[in-house]
XYZ file of C-alpha atoms in Angstrom:
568
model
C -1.858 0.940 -24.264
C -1.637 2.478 -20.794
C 0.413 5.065 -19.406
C 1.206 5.339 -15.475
C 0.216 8.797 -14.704
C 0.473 9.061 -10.604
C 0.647 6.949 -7.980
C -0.520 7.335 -4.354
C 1.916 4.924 -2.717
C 1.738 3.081 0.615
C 3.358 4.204 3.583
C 6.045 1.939 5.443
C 5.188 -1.799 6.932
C 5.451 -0.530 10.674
C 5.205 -2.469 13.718
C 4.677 -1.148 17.753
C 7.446 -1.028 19.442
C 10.136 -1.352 16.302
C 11.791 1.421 14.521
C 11.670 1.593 10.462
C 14.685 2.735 8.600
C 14.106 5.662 6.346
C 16.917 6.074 3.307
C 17.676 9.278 1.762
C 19.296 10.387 -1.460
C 20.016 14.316 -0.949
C 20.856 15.153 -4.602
C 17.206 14.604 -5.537
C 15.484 14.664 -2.498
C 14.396 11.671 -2.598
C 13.504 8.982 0.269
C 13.326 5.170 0.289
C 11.577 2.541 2.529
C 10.030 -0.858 2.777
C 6.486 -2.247 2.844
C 5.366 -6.144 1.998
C 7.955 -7.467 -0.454
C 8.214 -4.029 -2.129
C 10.619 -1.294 -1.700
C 9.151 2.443 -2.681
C 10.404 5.346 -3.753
C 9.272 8.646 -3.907
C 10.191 12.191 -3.779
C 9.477 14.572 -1.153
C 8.781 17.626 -3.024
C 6.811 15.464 -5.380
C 4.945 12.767 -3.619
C 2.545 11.643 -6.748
C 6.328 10.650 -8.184
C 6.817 7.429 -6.743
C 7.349 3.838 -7.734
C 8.039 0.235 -6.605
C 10.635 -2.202 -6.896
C 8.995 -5.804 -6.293
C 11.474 -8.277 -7.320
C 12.085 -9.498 -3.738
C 10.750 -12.867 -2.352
C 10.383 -12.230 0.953
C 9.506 -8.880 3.006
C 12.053 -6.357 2.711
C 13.355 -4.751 5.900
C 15.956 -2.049 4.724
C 16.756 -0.035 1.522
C 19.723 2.370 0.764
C 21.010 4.713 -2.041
C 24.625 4.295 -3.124
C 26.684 6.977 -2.750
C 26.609 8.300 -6.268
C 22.536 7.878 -6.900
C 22.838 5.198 -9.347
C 22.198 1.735 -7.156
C 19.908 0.880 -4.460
C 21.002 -1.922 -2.298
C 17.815 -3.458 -0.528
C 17.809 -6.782 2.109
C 14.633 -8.568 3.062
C 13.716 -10.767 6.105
C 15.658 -13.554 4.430
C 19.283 -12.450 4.879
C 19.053 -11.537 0.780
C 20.654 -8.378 -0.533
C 20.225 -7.057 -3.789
C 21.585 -4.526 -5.617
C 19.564 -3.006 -8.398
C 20.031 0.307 -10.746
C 17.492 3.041 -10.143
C 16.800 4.714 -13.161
C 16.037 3.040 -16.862
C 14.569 -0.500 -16.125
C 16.093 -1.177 -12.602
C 18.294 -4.173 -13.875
C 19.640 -6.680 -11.130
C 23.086 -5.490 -10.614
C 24.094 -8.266 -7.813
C 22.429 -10.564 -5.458
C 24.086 -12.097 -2.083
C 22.996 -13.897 1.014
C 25.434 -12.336 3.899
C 23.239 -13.711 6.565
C 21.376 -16.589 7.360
C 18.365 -14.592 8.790
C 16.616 -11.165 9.068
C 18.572 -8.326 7.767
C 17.986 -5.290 10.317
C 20.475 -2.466 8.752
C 22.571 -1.856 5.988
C 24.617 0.798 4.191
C 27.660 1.724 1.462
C 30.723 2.486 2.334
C 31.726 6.108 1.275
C 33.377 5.494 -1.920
C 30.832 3.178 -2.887
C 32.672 0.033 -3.252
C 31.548 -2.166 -0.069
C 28.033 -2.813 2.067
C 28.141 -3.569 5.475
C 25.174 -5.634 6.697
C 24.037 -6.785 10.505
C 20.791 -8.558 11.871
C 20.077 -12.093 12.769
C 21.784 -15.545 12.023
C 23.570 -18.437 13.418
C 26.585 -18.605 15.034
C 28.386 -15.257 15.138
C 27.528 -14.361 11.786
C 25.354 -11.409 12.803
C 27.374 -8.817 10.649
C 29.090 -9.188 6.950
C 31.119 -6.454 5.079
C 31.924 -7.444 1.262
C 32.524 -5.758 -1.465
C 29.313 -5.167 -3.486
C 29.592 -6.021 -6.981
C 32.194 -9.479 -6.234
C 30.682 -10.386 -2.861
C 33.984 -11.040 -0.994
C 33.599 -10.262 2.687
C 36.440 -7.890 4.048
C 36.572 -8.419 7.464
C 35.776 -10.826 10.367
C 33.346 -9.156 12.899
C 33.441 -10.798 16.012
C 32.294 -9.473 19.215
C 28.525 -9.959 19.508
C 26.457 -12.457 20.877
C 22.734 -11.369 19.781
C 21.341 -10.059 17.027
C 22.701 -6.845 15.481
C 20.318 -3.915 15.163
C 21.780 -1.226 13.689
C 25.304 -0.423 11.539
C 26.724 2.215 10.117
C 30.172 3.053 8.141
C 32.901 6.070 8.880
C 32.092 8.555 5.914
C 35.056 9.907 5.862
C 38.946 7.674 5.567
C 40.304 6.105 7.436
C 37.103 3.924 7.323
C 35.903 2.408 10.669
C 32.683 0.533 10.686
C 30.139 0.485 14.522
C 27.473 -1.860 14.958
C 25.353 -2.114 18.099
C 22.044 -4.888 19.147
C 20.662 -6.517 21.615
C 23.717 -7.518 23.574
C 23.551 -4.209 24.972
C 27.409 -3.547 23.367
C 28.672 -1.101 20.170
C 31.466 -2.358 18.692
C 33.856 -0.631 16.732
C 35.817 -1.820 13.840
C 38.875 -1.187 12.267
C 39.695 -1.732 8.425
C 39.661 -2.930 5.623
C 39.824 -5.623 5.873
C 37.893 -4.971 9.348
C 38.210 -6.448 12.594
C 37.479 -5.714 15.916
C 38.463 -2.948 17.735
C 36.538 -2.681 21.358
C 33.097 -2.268 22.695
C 31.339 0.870 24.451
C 29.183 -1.221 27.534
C 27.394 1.579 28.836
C 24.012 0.667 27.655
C 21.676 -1.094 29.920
C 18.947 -2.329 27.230
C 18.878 -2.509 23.630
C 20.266 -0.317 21.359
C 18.288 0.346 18.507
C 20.311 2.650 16.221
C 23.540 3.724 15.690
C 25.437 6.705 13.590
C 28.684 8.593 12.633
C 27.659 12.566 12.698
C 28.300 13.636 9.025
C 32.017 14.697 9.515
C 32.532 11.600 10.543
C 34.320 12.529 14.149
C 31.388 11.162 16.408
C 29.157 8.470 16.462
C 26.141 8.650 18.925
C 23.584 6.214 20.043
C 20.244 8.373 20.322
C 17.121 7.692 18.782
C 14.885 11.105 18.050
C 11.265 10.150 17.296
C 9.904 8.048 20.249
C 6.261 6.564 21.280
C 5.615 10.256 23.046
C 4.411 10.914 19.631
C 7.294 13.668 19.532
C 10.219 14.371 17.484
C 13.168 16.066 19.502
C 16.372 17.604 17.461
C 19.255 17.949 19.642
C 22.834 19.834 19.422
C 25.687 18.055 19.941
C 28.202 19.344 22.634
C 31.972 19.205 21.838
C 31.939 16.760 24.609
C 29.877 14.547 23.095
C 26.592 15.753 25.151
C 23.322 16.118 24.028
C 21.416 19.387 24.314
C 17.932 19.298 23.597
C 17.094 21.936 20.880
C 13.549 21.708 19.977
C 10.675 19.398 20.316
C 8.642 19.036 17.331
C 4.990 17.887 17.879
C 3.221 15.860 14.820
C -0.289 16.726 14.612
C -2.594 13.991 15.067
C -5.580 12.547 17.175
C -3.491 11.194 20.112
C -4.342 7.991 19.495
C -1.340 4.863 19.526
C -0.976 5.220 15.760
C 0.475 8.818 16.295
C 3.413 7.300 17.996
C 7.019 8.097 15.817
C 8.838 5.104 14.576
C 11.376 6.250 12.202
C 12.824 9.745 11.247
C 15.187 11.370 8.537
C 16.796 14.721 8.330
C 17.705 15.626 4.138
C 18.588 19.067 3.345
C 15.806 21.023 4.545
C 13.184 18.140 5.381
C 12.951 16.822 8.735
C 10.627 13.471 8.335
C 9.101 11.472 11.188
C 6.906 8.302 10.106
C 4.108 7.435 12.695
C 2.866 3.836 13.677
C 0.183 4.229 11.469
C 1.918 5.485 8.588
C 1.817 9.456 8.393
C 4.543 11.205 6.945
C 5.409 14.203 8.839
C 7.811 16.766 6.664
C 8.959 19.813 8.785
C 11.384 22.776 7.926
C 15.153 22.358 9.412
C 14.990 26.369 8.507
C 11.293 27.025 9.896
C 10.802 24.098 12.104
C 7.648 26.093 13.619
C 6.407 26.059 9.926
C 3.052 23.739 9.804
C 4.498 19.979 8.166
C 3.288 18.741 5.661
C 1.559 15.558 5.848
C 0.779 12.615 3.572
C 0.094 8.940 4.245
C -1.173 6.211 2.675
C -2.640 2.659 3.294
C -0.870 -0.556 5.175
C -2.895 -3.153 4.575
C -4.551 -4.375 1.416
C -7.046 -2.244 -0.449
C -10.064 -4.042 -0.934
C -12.483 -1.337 -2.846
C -12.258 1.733 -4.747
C -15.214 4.750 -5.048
C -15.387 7.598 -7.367
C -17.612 10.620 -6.296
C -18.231 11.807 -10.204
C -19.550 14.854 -9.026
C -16.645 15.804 -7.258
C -14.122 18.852 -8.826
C -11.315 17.956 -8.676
C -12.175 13.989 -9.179
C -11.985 12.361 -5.700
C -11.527 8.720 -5.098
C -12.262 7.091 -1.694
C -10.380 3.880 -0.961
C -10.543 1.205 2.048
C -8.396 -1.271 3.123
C -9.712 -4.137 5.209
C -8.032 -2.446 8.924
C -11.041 -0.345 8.817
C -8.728 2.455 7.141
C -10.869 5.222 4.772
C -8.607 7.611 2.958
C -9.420 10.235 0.172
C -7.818 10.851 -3.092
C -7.795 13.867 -5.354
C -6.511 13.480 -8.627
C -3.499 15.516 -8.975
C -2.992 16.176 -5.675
C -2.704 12.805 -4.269
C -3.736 12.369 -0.520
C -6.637 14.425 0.616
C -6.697 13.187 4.314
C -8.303 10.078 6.528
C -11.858 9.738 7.153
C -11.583 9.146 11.125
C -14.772 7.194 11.476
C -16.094 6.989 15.600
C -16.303 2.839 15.313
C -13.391 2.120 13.352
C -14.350 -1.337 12.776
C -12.581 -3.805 9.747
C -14.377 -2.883 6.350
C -15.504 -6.056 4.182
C -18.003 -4.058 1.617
C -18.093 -0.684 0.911
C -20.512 1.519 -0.908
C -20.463 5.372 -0.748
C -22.436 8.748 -1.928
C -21.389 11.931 -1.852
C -22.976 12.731 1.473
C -22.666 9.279 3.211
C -21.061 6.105 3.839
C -22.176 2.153 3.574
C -20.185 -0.199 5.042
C -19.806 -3.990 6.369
C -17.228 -5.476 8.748
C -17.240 -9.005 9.230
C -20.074 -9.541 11.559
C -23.982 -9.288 10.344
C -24.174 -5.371 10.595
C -24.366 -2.599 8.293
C -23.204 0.852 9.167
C -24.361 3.977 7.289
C -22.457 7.099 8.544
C -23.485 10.269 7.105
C -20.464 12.418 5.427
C -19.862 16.049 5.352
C -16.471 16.961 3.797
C -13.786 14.813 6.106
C -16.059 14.689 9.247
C -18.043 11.202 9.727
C -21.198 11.507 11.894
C -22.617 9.122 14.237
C -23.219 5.252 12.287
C -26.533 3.762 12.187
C -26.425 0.045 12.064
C -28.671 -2.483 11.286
C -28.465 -6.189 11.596
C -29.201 -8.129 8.342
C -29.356 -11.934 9.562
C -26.212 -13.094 8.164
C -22.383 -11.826 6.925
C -22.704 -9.682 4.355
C -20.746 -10.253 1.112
C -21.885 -7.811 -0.954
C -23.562 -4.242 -0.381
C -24.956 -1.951 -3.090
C -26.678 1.130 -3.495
C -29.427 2.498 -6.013
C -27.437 5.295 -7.511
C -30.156 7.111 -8.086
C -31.714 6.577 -4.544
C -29.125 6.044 -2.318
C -31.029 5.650 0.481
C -32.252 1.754 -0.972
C -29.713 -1.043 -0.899
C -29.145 -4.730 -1.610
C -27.445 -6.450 0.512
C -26.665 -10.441 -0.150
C -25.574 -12.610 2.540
C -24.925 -16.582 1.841
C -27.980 -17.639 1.778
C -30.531 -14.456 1.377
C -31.048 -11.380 -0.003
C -31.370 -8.164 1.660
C -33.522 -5.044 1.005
C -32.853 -1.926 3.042
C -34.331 1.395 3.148
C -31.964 3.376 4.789
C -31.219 1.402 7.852
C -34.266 -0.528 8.157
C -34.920 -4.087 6.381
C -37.923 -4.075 4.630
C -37.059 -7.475 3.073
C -35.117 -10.680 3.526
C -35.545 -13.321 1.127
C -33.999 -16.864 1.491
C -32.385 -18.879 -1.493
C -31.442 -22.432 -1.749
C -27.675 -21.734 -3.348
C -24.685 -19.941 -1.993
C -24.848 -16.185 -2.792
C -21.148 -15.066 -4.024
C -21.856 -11.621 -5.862
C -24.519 -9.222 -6.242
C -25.441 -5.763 -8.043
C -28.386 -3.473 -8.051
C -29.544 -1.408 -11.026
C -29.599 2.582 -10.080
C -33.274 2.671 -10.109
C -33.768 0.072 -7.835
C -35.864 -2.277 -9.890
C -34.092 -5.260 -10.698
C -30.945 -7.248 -9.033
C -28.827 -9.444 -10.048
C -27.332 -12.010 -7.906
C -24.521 -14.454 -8.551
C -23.979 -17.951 -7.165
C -21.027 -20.176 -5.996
C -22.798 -22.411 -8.858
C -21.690 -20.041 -11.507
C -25.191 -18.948 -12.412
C -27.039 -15.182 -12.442
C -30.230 -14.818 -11.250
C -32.127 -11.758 -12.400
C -34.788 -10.705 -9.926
C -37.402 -7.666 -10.196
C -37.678 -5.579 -7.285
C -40.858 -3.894 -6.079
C -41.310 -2.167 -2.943
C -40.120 -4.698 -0.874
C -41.048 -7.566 -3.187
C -38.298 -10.183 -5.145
C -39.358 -11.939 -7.906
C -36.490 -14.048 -9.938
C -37.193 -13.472 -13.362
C -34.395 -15.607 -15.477
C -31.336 -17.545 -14.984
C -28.398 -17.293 -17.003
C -25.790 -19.703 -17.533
C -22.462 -19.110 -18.799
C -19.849 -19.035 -16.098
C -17.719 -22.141 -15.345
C -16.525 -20.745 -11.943
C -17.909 -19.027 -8.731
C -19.473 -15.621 -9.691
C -17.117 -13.171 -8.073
C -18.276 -9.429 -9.245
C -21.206 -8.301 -10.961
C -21.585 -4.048 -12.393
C -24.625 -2.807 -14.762
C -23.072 -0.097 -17.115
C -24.341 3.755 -16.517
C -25.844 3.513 -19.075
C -28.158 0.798 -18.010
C -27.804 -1.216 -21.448
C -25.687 -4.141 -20.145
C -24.122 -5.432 -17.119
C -20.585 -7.027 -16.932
C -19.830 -10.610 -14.624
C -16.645 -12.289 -13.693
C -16.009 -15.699 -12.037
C -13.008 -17.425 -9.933
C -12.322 -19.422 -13.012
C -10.923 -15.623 -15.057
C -13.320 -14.928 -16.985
C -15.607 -12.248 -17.618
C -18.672 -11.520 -19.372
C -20.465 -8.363 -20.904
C -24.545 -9.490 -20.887
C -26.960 -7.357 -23.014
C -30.289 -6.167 -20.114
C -33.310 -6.550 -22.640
C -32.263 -9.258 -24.571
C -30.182 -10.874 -21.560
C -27.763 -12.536 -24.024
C -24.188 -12.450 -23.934
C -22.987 -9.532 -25.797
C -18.835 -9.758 -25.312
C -17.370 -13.194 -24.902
C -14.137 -14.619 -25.181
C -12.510 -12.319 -22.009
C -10.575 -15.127 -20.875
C -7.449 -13.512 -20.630
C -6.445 -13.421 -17.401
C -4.542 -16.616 -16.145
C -6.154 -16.135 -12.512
C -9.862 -15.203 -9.910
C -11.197 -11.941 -11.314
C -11.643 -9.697 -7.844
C -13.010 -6.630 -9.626
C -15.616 -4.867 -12.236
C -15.673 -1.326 -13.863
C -17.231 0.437 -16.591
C -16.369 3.680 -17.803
C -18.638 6.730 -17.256
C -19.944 6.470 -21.365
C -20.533 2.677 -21.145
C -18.026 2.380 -23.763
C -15.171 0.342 -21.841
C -14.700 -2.265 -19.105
C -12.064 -3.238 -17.193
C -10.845 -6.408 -14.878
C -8.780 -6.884 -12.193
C -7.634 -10.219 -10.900
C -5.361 -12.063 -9.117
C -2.946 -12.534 -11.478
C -1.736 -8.821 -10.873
C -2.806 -7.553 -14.525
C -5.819 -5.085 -15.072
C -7.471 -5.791 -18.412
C -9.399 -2.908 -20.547
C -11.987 -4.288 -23.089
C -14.115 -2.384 -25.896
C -17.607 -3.185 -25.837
C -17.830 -3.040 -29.557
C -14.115 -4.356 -30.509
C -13.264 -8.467 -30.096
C -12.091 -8.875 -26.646
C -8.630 -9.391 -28.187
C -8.591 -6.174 -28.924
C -8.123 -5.469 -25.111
C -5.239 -3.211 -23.370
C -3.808 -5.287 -20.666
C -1.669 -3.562 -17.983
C 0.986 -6.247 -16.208
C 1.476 -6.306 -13.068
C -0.427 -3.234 -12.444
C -0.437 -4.220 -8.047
C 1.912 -7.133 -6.499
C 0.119 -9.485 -5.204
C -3.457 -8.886 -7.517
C -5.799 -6.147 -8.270
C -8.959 -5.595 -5.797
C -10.421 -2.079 -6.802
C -11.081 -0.909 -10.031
C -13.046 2.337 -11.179
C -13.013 4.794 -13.855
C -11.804 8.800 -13.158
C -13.594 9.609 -16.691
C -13.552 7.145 -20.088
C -10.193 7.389 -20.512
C -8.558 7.486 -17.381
C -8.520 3.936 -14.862
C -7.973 4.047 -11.261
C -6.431 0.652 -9.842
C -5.898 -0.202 -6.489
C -4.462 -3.569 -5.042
C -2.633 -5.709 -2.524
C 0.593 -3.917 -2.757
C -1.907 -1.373 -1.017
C -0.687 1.086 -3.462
C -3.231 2.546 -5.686
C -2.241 3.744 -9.575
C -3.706 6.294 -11.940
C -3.138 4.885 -15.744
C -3.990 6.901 -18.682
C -5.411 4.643 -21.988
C -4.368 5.290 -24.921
C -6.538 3.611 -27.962
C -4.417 2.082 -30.671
């Protein structure tokens, strides 16, 4: 079996120019948001405690804590609302559809008992109350013309509920059952976000983190005016993804979220305190590297944005790699003292490393898109690359070799020596070729496959190599003998995106599209495997071992999972 050990979550779905909604539960310190069709939660003073609810259909847009700490209510860009328990196994309490479109905000009522929703839909139906575990609405909400932005309830009785959009109006309501009130006109654009102050006497329309890239706190005035207190600056590059889009003050924290996804935690106490900063990835994560020299293990991971962020086990993030052509990343291959990558154009890029810093990238042009890079472990400085319809021999960043084939290339792998390849087809075949100087030879071809060769690894030990197709399954091949020496890993019901072996050559392990990773014993029946479910929403796309008992998964969820195997 597998146990989850940590996880290095994502950071929030963000967009330029639209605030994200940040949800708090101050008994635990805990904070809630939305990314994809997942809705994460994780603790501040813990960050490597975090985990995912994924039972949404479409994109979620806002999450909130009940009152008490026992339900999350979350909404996604289909006017749905659920309401699910947070602890034990996160049961579906309720599900509703207040609104015919995009939900925007959401949040309890005091005593727990009702939700107030606004956003988008048809007609006047931009805003729903209802009580949470019947669904009856309390209250007509009249009054706006546009979609509704931002809501918020009176936390203290009598209870009042204000809403505010992009009519340019706040409305206030009285209830239950609520209706309306009047409207405050004295915006002149939209208003993005609106809140009662915690005694529940005012209700103010500011929004503190900005596209300045700064955070302001401000005192308010017993008449209602805003004094700037303090301007907190994130640290950062500069760049457009430093720009603040969403912010939360819980007990002592003070969080700002950035375009590009840093978490920003300052002191309320000691605001001129250094923050403390974590992130994570936005987009899908397409490869996983181990540096097994490394102490503590280190893990780098890319997503296909171009994004390069390190991992130390235990610790969770260890910073960005700021790379000075931050192009997309297709294939990815890294040593301890340098970087390999490919974009989607013909050119590799090898950028020398030293600690976080990323020198200046050599690149070469190898004829064609790459769509699969590797290195010779144990001369890093040689790699195969295959395109479509050739193979690719560098020596650092020079070709020395291009050799053309007559089928469509779909996978590739190098031994760590450098002396033989082998390449997989769209045909479902492997090619073994010998490699000297900058001389290919094929030297067999072996047929098993029944689908489009998708990922090819030789074991450390250099004994075997491992192959998986499009059509799930996977094979373990003997080198000498070059005979198949696992079969029968047809377990997963979808492609197979990913290889790895662990350091002793002793397990393997599959990741596919059908969201499971699969662990197999070289010398047990493969159905004697350990299959984790639904290890990444959406399918599994990096794979690699921390040591033999300990897998690192990464996947389109863009979350990335340590599990811990346990050997019946």
């Amino acid at each position: 079996m597998a146990q989850l050990a940590e996880t290095y979550a994502c950071s929030p779905a963000t967009e330029r120019g639209r605030g994200i909604l940040l949800a708090g539960d101050p008994k635990t310190d805990t904070i809630a948001y939305c990314t994809g069709r997942s809705v994460i939660i994780r603790r501040l003073d813990a960050p490597l405690d975090a985990w995912a609810y994924q039972d949404h259909a479409y994109p979620t847009t806002v999450a909130r804590f009940s009152p008490n700490g026992e339900w999350v209510a979350s909404a996604d860009a289909s006017g749905c609302v659920r309401v699910w328990g947070r602890y034990g196994d996160r049961a579906l309490k309720a599900e509703f559809r207040p609104l015919s479109g995009r939900v925007d905000d959401l949040r309890w009522s005091p005593d727990g008992l009702r939700i107030v929703v606004s956003g988008d839909g048809k007609g006047k139906s931009f805003v729903r109350a209802f009580v949470w575990d019947s669904g009856s609405t309390v209250g007509e909400f009249d009054g706006h013309s546009k979609r509704v932005l931002s809501c918020d309830f009176k936390p203290t009785r009598p209870f009042r509920i204000v809403t505010c959009g992009e009519d340019f109006l706040a409305n206030f309501y009285e209830g239950p059952p609520f209706k309306f009130k009047h409207s405050i006109r004295d915006h002149s654009n939209f208003i993005n976000c609106i809140r009662y102050s915690p005694d529940g006497s005012k209700f103010i329309t500011v929004l503190t983190v900005s596209a300045d890239k700064t955070a302001k706190v401000w005192d308010i005035m017993e008449d209602a005016a805003g004094k700037l207190n303090r301007t907190l600056v994130c640290p950062g590059t500069g760049g457009v993804d430093d720009m603040l889009v969403g912010c939360l003050w819980q007990n002592d924290h003070l969080v700002t979220v950035s375009l590009g996804g840093t978490f920003n935690v300052f002191s309320a106490s000691n605001p001129d305190q250094e923050p403390v900063t974590f992130a994570g990835h936005l987009k899908t994560i397409s490869s996983l590297v181990l540096f097994p020299q490394s102490n503590p293990r280190t893990v780098l991971s890319t997503s296909y944005d171009g994004v390069i962020m390190r991992w130390i086990q235990g610790v969770g993030y260890g910073g960005r790699l700021m790379r000075k052509n931050n192009t997309q990343i297709k294939c990815f291959a890294a040593v301890e003292e340098e970087l390999v990558t490919s974009g989607y154009d013909n050119k590799i890029f090898r950028i020398s490393l030293n600690g976080d810093q990323c020198g200046d990238a050599e690149s070469v042009d190898v004829g064609g898109q790459p769509n699969a890079l590797n290195l010779a472990i144990q001369k890093p400085e040689f790699a195969l690359v295959t395109t479509d319809s050739g193979i690719v021999l560098l020596q650092n960043s020079k070709v020395i070799s291009t050799t053309k084939v007559n089928y469509t290339i779909t996978s590739s792998s190098v031994s760590p020596d450098g002396s033989e390849a082998v390449v997989g087809a769209q045909d479902g075949k492997l090619r073994i070729y010998s490699i000297n100087g900058d001389t290919v030879t094929e030297e067999a071809v072996l047929e098993k496959h029944r689908g489009a060769i998708t990922s090819i690894h030789y074991s450390p030990d250099v004994s075997m190599f491992a192959s998986a197709d499009a059509n799930r399954e996977a094979v373990v091949w003997d080198r000498a003998s070059r005979e198949v020496k696992l079969k029968n890993m047809l377990y997963h019901t979808a492609r197979i995106n990913c290889l790895a072996w662990s350091p002793d050559s002793r397990l393997v392990a599959t990741g596919s599209l059908d969201t499971c990773a699969i662990v197999y014993e070289i010398d047990k029946p493969a159905a004697s495997r350990i299959t984790i479910k639904g290890a990444h929403l959406g399918g599994v796309h990096g794979l690699t071992f921390v040591d033999n008992d300990t897998l690192v998964t990464a996947g389109e969820d863009a979350c990335i999972r340590v599990w811990k195997l346990v050997q019946q």
